[in-house]
PDB file of C-alpha atoms in Angstrom:
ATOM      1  CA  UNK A   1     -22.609  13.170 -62.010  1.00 53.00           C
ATOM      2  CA  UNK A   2     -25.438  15.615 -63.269  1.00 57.00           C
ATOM      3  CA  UNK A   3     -27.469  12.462 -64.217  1.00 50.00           C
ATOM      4  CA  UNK A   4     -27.153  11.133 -61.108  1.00 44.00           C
ATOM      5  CA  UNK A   5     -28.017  14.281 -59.364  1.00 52.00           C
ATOM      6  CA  UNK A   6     -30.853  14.844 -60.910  1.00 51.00           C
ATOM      7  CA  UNK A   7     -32.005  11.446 -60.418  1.00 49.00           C
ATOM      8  CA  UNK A   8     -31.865  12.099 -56.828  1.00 43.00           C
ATOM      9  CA  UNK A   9     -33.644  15.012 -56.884  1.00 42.00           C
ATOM     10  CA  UNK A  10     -36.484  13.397 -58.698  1.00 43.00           C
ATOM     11  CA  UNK A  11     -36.447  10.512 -56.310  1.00 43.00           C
ATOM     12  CA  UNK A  12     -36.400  12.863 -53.350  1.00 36.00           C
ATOM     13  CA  UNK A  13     -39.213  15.297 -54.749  1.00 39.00           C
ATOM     14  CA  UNK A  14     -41.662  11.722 -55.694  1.00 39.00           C
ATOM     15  CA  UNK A  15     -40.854  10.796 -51.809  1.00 36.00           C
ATOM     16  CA  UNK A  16     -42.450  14.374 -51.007  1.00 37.00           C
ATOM     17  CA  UNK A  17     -44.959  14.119 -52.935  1.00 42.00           C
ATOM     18  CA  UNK A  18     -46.108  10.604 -51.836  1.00 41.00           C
ATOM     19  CA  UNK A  19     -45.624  11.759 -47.843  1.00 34.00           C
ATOM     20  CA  UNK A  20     -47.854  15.096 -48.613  1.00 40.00           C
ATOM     21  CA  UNK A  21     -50.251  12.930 -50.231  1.00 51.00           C
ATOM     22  CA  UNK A  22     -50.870  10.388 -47.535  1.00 53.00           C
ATOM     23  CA  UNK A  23     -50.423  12.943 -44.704  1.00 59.00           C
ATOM     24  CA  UNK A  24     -53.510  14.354 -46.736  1.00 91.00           C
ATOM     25  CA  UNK A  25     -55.642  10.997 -46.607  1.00 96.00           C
ATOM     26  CA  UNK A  26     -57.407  11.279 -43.579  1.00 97.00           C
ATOM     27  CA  UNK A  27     -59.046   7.424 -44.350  1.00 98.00           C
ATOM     28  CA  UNK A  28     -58.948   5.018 -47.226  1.00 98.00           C
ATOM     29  CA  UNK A  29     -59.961   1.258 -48.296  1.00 98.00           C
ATOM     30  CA  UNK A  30     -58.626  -0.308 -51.053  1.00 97.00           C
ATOM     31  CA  UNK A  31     -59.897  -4.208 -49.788  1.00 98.00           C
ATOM     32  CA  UNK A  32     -56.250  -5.855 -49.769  1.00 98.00           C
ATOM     33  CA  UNK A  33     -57.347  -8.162 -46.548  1.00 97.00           C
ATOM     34  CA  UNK A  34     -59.498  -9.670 -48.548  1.00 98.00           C
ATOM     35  CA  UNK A  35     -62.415  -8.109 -46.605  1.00 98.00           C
ATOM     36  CA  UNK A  36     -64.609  -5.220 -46.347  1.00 98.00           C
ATOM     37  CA  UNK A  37     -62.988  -3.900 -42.579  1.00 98.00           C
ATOM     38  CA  UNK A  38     -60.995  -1.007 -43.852  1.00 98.00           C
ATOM     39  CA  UNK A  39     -65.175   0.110 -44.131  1.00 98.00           C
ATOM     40  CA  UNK A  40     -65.836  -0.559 -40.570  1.00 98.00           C
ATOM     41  CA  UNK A  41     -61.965   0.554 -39.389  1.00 98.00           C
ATOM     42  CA  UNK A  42     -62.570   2.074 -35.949  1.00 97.00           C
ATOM     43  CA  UNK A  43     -66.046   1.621 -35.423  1.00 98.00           C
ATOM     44  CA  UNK A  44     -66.350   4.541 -38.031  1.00 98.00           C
ATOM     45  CA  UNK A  45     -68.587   2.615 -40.603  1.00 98.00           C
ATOM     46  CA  UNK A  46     -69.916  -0.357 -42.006  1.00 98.00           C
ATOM     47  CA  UNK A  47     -72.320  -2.083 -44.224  1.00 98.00           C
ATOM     48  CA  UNK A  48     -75.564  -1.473 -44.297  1.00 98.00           C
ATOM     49  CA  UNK A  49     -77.997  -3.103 -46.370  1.00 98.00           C
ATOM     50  CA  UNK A  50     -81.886  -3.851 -47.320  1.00 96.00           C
ATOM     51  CA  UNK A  51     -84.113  -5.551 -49.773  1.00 96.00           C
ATOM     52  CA  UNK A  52     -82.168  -7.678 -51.768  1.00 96.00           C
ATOM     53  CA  UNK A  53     -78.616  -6.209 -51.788  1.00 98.00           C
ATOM     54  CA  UNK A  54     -75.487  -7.421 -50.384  1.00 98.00           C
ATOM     55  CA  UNK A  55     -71.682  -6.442 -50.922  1.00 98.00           C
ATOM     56  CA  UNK A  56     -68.616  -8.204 -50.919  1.00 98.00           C
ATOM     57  CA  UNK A  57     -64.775  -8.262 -51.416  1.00 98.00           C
ATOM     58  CA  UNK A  58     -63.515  -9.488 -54.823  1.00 98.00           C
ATOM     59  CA  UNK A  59     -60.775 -10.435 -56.557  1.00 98.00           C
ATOM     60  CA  UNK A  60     -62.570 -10.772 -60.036  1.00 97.00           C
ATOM     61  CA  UNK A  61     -61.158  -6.906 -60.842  1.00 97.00           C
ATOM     62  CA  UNK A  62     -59.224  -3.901 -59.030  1.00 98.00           C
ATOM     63  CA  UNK A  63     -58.777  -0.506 -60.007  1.00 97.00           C
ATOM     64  CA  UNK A  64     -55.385  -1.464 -58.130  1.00 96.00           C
ATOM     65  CA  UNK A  65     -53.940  -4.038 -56.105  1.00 97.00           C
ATOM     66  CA  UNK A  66     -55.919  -7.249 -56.349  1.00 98.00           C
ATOM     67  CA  UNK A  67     -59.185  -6.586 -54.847  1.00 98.00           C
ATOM     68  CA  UNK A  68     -62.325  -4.407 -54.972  1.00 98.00           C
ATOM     69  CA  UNK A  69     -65.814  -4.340 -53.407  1.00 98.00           C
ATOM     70  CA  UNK A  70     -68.667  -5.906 -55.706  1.00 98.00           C
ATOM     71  CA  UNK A  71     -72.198  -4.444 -54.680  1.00 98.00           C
ATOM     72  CA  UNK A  72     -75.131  -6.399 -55.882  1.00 98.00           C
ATOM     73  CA  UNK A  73     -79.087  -5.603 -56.034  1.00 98.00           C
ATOM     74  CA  UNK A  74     -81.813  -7.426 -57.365  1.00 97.00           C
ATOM     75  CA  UNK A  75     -84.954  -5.201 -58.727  1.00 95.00           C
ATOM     76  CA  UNK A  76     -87.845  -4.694 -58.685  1.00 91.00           C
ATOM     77  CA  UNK A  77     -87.816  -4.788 -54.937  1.00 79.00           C
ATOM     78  CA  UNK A  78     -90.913  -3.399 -52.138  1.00 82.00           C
ATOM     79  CA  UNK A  79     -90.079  -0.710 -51.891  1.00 90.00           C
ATOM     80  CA  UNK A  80     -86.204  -0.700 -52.557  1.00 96.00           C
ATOM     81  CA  UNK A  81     -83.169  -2.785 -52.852  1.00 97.00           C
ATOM     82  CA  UNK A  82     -79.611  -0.812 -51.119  1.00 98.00           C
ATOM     83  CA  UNK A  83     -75.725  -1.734 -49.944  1.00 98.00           C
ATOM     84  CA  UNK A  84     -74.702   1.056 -48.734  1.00 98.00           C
ATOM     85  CA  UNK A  85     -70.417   1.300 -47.091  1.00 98.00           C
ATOM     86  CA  UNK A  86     -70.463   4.256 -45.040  1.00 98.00           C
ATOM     87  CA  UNK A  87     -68.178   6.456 -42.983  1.00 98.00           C
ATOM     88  CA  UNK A  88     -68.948   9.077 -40.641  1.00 98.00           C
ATOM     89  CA  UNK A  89     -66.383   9.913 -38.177  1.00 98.00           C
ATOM     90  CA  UNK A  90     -64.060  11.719 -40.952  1.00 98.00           C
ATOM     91  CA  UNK A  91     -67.183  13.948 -41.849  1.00 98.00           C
ATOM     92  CA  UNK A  92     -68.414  14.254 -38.155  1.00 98.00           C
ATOM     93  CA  UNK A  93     -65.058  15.880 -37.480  1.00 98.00           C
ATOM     94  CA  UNK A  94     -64.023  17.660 -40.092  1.00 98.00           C
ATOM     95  CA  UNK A  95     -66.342  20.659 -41.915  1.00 98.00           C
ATOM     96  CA  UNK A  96     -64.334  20.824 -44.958  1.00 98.00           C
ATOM     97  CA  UNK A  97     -63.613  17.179 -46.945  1.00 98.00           C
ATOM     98  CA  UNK A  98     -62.847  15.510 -50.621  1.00 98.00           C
ATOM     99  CA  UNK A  99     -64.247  12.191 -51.123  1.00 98.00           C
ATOM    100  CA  UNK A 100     -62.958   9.905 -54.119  1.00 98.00           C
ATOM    101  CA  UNK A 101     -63.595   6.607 -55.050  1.00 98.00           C
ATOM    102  CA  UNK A 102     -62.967   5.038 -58.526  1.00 98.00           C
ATOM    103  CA  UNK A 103     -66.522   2.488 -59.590  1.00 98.00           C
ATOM    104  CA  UNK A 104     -66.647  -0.153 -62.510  1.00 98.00           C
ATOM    105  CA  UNK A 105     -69.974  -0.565 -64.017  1.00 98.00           C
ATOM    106  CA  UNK A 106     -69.812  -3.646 -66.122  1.00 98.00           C
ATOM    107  CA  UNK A 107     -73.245  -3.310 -68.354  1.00 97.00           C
ATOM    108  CA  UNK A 108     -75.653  -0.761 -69.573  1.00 98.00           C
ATOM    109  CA  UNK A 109     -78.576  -0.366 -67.420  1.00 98.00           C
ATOM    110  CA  UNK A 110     -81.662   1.197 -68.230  1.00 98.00           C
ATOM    111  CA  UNK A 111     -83.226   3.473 -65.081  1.00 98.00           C
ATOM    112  CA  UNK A 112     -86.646   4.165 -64.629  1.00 97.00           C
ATOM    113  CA  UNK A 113     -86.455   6.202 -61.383  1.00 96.00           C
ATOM    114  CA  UNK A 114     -82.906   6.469 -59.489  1.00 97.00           C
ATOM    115  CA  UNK A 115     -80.156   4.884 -59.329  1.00 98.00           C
ATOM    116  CA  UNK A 116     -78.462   6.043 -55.732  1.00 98.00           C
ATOM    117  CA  UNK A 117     -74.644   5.532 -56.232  1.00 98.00           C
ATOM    118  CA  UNK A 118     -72.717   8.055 -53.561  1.00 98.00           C
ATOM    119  CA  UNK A 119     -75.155  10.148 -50.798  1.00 98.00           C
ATOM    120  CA  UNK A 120     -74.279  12.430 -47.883  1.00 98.00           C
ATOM    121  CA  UNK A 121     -76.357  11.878 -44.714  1.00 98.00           C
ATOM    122  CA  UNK A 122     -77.161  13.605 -41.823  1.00 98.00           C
ATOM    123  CA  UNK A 123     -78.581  12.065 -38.467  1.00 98.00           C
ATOM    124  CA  UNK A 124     -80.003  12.841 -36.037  1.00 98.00           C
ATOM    125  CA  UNK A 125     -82.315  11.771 -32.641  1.00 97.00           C
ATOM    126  CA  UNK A 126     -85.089  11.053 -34.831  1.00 97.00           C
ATOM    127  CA  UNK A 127     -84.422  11.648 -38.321  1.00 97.00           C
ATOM    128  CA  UNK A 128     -81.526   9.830 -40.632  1.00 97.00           C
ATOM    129  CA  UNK A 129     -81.599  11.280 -44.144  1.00 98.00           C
ATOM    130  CA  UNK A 130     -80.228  12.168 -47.291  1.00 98.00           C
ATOM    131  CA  UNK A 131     -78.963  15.606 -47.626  1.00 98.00           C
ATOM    132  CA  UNK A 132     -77.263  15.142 -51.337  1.00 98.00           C
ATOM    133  CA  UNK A 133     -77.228  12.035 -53.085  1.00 98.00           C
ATOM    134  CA  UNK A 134     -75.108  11.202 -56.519  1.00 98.00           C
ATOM    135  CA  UNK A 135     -77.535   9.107 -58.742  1.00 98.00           C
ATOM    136  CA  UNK A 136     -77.231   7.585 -62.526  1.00 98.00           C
ATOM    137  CA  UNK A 137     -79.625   8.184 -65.302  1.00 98.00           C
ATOM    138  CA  UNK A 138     -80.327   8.093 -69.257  1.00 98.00           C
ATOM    139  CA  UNK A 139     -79.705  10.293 -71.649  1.00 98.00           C
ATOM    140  CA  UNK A 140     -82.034   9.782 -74.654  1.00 97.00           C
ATOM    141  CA  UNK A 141     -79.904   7.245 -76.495  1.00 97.00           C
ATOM    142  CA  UNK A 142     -79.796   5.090 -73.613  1.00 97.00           C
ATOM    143  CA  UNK A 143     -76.222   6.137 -72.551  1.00 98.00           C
ATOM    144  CA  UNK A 144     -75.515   6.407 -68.640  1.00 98.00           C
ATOM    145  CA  UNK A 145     -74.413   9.725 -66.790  1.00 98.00           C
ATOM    146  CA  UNK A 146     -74.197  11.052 -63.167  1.00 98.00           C
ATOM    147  CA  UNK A 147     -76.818  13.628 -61.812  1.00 98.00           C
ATOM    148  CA  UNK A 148     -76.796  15.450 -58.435  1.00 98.00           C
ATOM    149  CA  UNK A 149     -79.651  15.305 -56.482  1.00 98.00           C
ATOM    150  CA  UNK A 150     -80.636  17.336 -53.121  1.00 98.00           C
ATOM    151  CA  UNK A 151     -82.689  15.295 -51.646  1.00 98.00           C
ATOM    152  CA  UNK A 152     -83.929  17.840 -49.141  1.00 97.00           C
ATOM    153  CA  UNK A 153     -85.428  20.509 -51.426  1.00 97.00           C
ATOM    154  CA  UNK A 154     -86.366  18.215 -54.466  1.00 97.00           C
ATOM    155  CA  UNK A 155     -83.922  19.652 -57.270  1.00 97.00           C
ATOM    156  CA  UNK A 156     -81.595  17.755 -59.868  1.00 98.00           C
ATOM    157  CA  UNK A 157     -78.899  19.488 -60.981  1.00 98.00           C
ATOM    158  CA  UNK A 158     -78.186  17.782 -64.792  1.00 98.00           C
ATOM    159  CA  UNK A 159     -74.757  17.676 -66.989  1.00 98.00           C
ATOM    160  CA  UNK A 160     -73.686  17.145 -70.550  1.00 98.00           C
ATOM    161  CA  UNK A 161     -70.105  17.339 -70.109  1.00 97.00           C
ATOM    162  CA  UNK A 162     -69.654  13.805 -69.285  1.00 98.00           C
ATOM    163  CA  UNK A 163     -71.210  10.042 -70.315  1.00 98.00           C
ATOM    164  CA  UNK A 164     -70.421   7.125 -67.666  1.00 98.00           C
ATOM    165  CA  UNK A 165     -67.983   4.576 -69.339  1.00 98.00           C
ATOM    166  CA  UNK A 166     -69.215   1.034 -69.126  1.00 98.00           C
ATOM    167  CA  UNK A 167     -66.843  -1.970 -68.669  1.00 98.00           C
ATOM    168  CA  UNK A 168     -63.797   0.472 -67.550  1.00 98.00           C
ATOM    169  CA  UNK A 169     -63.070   2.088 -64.603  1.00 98.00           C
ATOM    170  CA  UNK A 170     -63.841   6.001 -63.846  1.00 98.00           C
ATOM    171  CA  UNK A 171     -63.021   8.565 -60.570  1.00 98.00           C
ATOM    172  CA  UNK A 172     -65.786  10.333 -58.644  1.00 98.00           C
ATOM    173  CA  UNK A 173     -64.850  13.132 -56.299  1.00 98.00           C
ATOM    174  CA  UNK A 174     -66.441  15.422 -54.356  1.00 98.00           C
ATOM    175  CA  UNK A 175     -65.775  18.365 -51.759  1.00 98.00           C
ATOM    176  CA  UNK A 176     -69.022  18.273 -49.215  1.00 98.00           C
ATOM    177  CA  UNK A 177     -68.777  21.249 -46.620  1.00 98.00           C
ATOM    178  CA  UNK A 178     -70.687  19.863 -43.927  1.00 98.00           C
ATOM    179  CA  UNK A 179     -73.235  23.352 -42.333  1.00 98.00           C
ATOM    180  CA  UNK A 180     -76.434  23.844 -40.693  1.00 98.00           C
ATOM    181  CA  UNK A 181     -76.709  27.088 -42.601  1.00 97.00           C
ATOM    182  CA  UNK A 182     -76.439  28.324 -45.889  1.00 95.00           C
ATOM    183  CA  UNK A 183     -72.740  28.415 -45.905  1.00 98.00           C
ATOM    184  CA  UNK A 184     -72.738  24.486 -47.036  1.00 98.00           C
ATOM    185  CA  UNK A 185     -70.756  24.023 -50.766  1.00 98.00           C
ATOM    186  CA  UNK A 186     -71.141  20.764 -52.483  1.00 98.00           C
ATOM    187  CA  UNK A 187     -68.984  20.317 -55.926  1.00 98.00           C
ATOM    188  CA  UNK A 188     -68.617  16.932 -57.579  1.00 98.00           C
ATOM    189  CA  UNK A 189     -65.800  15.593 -60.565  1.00 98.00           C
ATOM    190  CA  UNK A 190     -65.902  12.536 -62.675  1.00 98.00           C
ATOM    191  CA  UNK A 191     -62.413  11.684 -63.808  1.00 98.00           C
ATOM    192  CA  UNK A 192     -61.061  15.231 -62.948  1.00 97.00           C
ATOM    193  CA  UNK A 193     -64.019  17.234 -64.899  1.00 98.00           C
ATOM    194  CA  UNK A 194     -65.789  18.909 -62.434  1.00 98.00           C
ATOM    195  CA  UNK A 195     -69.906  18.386 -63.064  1.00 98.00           C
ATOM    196  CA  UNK A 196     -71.683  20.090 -60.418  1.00 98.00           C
ATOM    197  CA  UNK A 197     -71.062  23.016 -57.725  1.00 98.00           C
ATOM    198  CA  UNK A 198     -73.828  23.880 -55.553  1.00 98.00           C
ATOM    199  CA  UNK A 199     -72.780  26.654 -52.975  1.00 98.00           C
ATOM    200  CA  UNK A 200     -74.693  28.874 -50.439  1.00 98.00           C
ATOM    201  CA  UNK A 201     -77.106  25.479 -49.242  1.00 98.00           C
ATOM    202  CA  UNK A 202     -77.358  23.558 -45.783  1.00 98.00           C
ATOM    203  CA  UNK A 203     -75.946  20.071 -46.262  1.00 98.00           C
ATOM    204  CA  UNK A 204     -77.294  18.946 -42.525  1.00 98.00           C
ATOM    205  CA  UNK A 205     -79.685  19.167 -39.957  1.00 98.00           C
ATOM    206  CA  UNK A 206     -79.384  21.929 -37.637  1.00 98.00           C
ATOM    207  CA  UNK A 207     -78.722  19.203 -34.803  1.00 97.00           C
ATOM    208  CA  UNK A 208     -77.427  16.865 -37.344  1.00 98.00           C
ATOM    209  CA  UNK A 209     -74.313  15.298 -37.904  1.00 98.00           C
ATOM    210  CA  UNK A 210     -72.332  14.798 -41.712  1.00 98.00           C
ATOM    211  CA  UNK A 211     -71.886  10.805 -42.895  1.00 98.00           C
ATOM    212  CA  UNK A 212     -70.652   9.808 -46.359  1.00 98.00           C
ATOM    213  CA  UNK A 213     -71.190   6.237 -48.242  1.00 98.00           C
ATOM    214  CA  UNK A 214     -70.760   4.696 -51.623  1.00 98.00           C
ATOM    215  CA  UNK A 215     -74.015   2.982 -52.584  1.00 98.00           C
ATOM    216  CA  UNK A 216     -75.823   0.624 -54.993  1.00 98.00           C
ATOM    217  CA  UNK A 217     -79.234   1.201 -54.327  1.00 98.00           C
ATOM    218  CA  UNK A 218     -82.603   1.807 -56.731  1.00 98.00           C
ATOM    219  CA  UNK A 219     -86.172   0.455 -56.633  1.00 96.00           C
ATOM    220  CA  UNK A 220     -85.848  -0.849 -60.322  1.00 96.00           C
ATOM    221  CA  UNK A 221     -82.567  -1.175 -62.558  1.00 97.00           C
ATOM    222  CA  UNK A 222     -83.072  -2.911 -65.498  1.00 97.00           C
ATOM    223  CA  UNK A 223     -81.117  -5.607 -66.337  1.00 97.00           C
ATOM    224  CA  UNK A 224     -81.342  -7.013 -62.652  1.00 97.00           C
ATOM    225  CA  UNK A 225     -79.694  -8.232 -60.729  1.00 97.00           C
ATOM    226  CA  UNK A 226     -77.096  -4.604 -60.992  1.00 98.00           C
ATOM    227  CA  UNK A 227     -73.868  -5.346 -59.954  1.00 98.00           C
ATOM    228  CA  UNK A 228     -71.320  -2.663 -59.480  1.00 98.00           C
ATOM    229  CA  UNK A 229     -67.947  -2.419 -58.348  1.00 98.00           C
ATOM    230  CA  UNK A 230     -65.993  -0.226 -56.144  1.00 98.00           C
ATOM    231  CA  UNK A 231     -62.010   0.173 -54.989  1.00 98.00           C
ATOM    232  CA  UNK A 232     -59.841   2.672 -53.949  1.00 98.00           C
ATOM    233  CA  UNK A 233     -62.235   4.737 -51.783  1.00 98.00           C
ATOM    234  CA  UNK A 234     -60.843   7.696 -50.139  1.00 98.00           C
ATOM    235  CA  UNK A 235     -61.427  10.736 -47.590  1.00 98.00           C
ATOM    236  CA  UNK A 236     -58.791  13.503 -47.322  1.00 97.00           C
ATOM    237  CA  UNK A 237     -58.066  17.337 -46.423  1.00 96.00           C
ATOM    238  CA  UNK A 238     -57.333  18.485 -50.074  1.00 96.00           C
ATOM    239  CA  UNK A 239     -58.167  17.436 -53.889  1.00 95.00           C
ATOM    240  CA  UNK A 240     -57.164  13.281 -53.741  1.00 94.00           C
ATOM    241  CA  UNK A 241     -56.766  12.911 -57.795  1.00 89.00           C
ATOM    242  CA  UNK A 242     -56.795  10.499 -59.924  1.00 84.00           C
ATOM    243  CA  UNK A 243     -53.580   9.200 -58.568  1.00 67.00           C
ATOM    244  CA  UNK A 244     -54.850   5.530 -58.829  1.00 49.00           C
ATOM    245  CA  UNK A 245     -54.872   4.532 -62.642  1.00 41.00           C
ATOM    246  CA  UNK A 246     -56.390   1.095 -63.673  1.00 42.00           C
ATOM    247  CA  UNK A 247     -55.386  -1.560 -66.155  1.00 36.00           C
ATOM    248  CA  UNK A 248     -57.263  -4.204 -64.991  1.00 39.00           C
ATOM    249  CA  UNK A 249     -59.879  -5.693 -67.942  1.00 38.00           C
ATOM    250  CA  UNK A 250     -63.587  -6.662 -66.992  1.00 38.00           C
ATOM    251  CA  UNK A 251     -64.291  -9.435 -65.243  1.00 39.00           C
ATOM    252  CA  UNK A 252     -65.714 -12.654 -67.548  1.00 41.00           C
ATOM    253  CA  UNK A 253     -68.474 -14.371 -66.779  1.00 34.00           C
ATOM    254  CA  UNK A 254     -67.576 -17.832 -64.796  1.00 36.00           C
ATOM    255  CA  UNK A 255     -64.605 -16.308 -64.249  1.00 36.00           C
ATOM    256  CA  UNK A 256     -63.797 -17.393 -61.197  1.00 38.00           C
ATOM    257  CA  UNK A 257     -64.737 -14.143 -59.002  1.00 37.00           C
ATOM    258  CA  UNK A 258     -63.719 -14.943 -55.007  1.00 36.00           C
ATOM    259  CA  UNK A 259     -66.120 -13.006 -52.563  1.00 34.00           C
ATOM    260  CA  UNK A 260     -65.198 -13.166 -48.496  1.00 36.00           C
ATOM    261  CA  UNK A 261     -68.567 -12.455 -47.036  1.00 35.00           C
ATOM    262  CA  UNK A 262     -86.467  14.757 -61.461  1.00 34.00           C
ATOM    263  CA  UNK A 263     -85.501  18.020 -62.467  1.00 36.00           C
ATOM    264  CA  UNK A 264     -85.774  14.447 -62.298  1.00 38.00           C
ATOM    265  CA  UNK A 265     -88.819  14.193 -59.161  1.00 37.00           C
ATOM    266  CA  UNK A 266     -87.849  11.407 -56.860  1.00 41.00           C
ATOM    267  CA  UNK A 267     -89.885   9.762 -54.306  1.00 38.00           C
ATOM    268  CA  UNK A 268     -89.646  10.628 -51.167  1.00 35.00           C
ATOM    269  CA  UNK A 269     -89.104   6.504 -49.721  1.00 37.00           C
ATOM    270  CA  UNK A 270     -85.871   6.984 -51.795  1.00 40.00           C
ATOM    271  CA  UNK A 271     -83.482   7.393 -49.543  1.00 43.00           C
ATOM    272  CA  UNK A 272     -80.762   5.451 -48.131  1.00 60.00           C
TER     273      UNK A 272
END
């Protein structure tokens, strides 16, 4: 009878758990139609693309569930190659928000310049910029790892804490407080190790609005074409986690994949 009780309780206190957590998650996609509309859900987002970029749902690999969102680019590209999935009405309404999203990268890449992953926006009347954007580089032995980069004053903010894995899946998050002054706070994690916090900055135009997207967008990645892929995106209240684990292997070549159609200085034509 004890067993049984406690099994209950456990039961009862998972069911909790899962109901705080989606009461949390203000919007998510994790592609199961097949397509990319949980993106464009509302008239809240959308892709956005130029050069030679495109992105599309697969069901080659998922960080869960059967599907993801594969974002290609072909480089060298005048001036830049981008697929960008944003969302803006979350961060137009809210000041305070976590963003998470888990991202395969399947092969090492060598980057000359940037390598634009994950940016906050703001827009305005006249003006549609970067305010923070989360970029990859090299480390001298070649290995990958995320930088921060505010766009708006021309710093990068490095790390050593943490490598990117390639050919298995890993969890960016970030907190973005969305301000016109200098009360803005910015802190990013990769796989629950926090990396950067920037605090005490403006993260938008004074007549600006907040917008978030997941990107794959440089002016040269080497090899090209750079694929990368991208599931389980998410935009909540409070600290998502790395709730979503991953088993899934990486995808083979001909293997069938199903699409649905600085201080690192950076230029300033690289923006979204």
């Amino acid at each position: 009878m004890i067993f049984v009780r406690s099994m209950f309780l456990l039961m009862f206190l998972l069911l909790q758990s899962d109901l705080a957590s989606a009461q949390n998650v203000l919007w998510s996609a994790r592609m199961e139609n097949g397509d990319l509309s949980d993106w464009s859900k509302d008239d809240c987002g959308g892709q956005f693309n130029s050069g030679a970029a495109g992105s599309y749902a697969t069901n080659a690999i998922a960080s869960s569930g059967a599907w993801s969102v594969r974002m290609d680019i072909a480089t060298p590209s005048e001036p830049t190659s981008g697929t960008r999935l944003f969302r803006w009405c979350e961060p137009q309404k809210n000041r305070q928000l976590y963003y998470s999203a888990w991202y395969f990268i399947p092969t090492q890449h060598s980057v000359p310049n940037f390598w634009n992953i994950w940016q906050w926006k703001s827009k305005t009347s006249s003006r549609n910029d970067p305010f923070f954007t989360l970029n990859i580089g090299n480390r001298s032995d070649g290995s990958m790892h995320l930088y921060l980069f505010d766009w708006q004053r021309r710093n990068s903010y490095g790390q050593t804490s943490a490598n990117i894995p390639v050919g298995r899946w890993f969890q960016v998050e970030g907190y973005y407080e969305c301000a016109a002054d200098n009360t803005g706070r910015v802190i990013m994690w990769q796989d629950g190790q926090q990396l950067f916090e920037v605090s005490n900055i403006s993260t938008r135009y004074g007549d600006g609005d907040c917008q978030w997207s997941v990107d794959n967008y440089s002016d040269i990645v080497q090899p090209s074409p750079a694929s990368i892929y991208i599931d389980d995106a998410a935009i909540g209240m409070s600290r998502i986690g790395m709730a979503t684990t991953s088993t899934s292997t990486p995808p083979e070549s001909g293997s069938g994949d199903t699409t649905t159609r600085t201080s690192r200085k950076q230029k300033k034509r690289s923006r979204s």
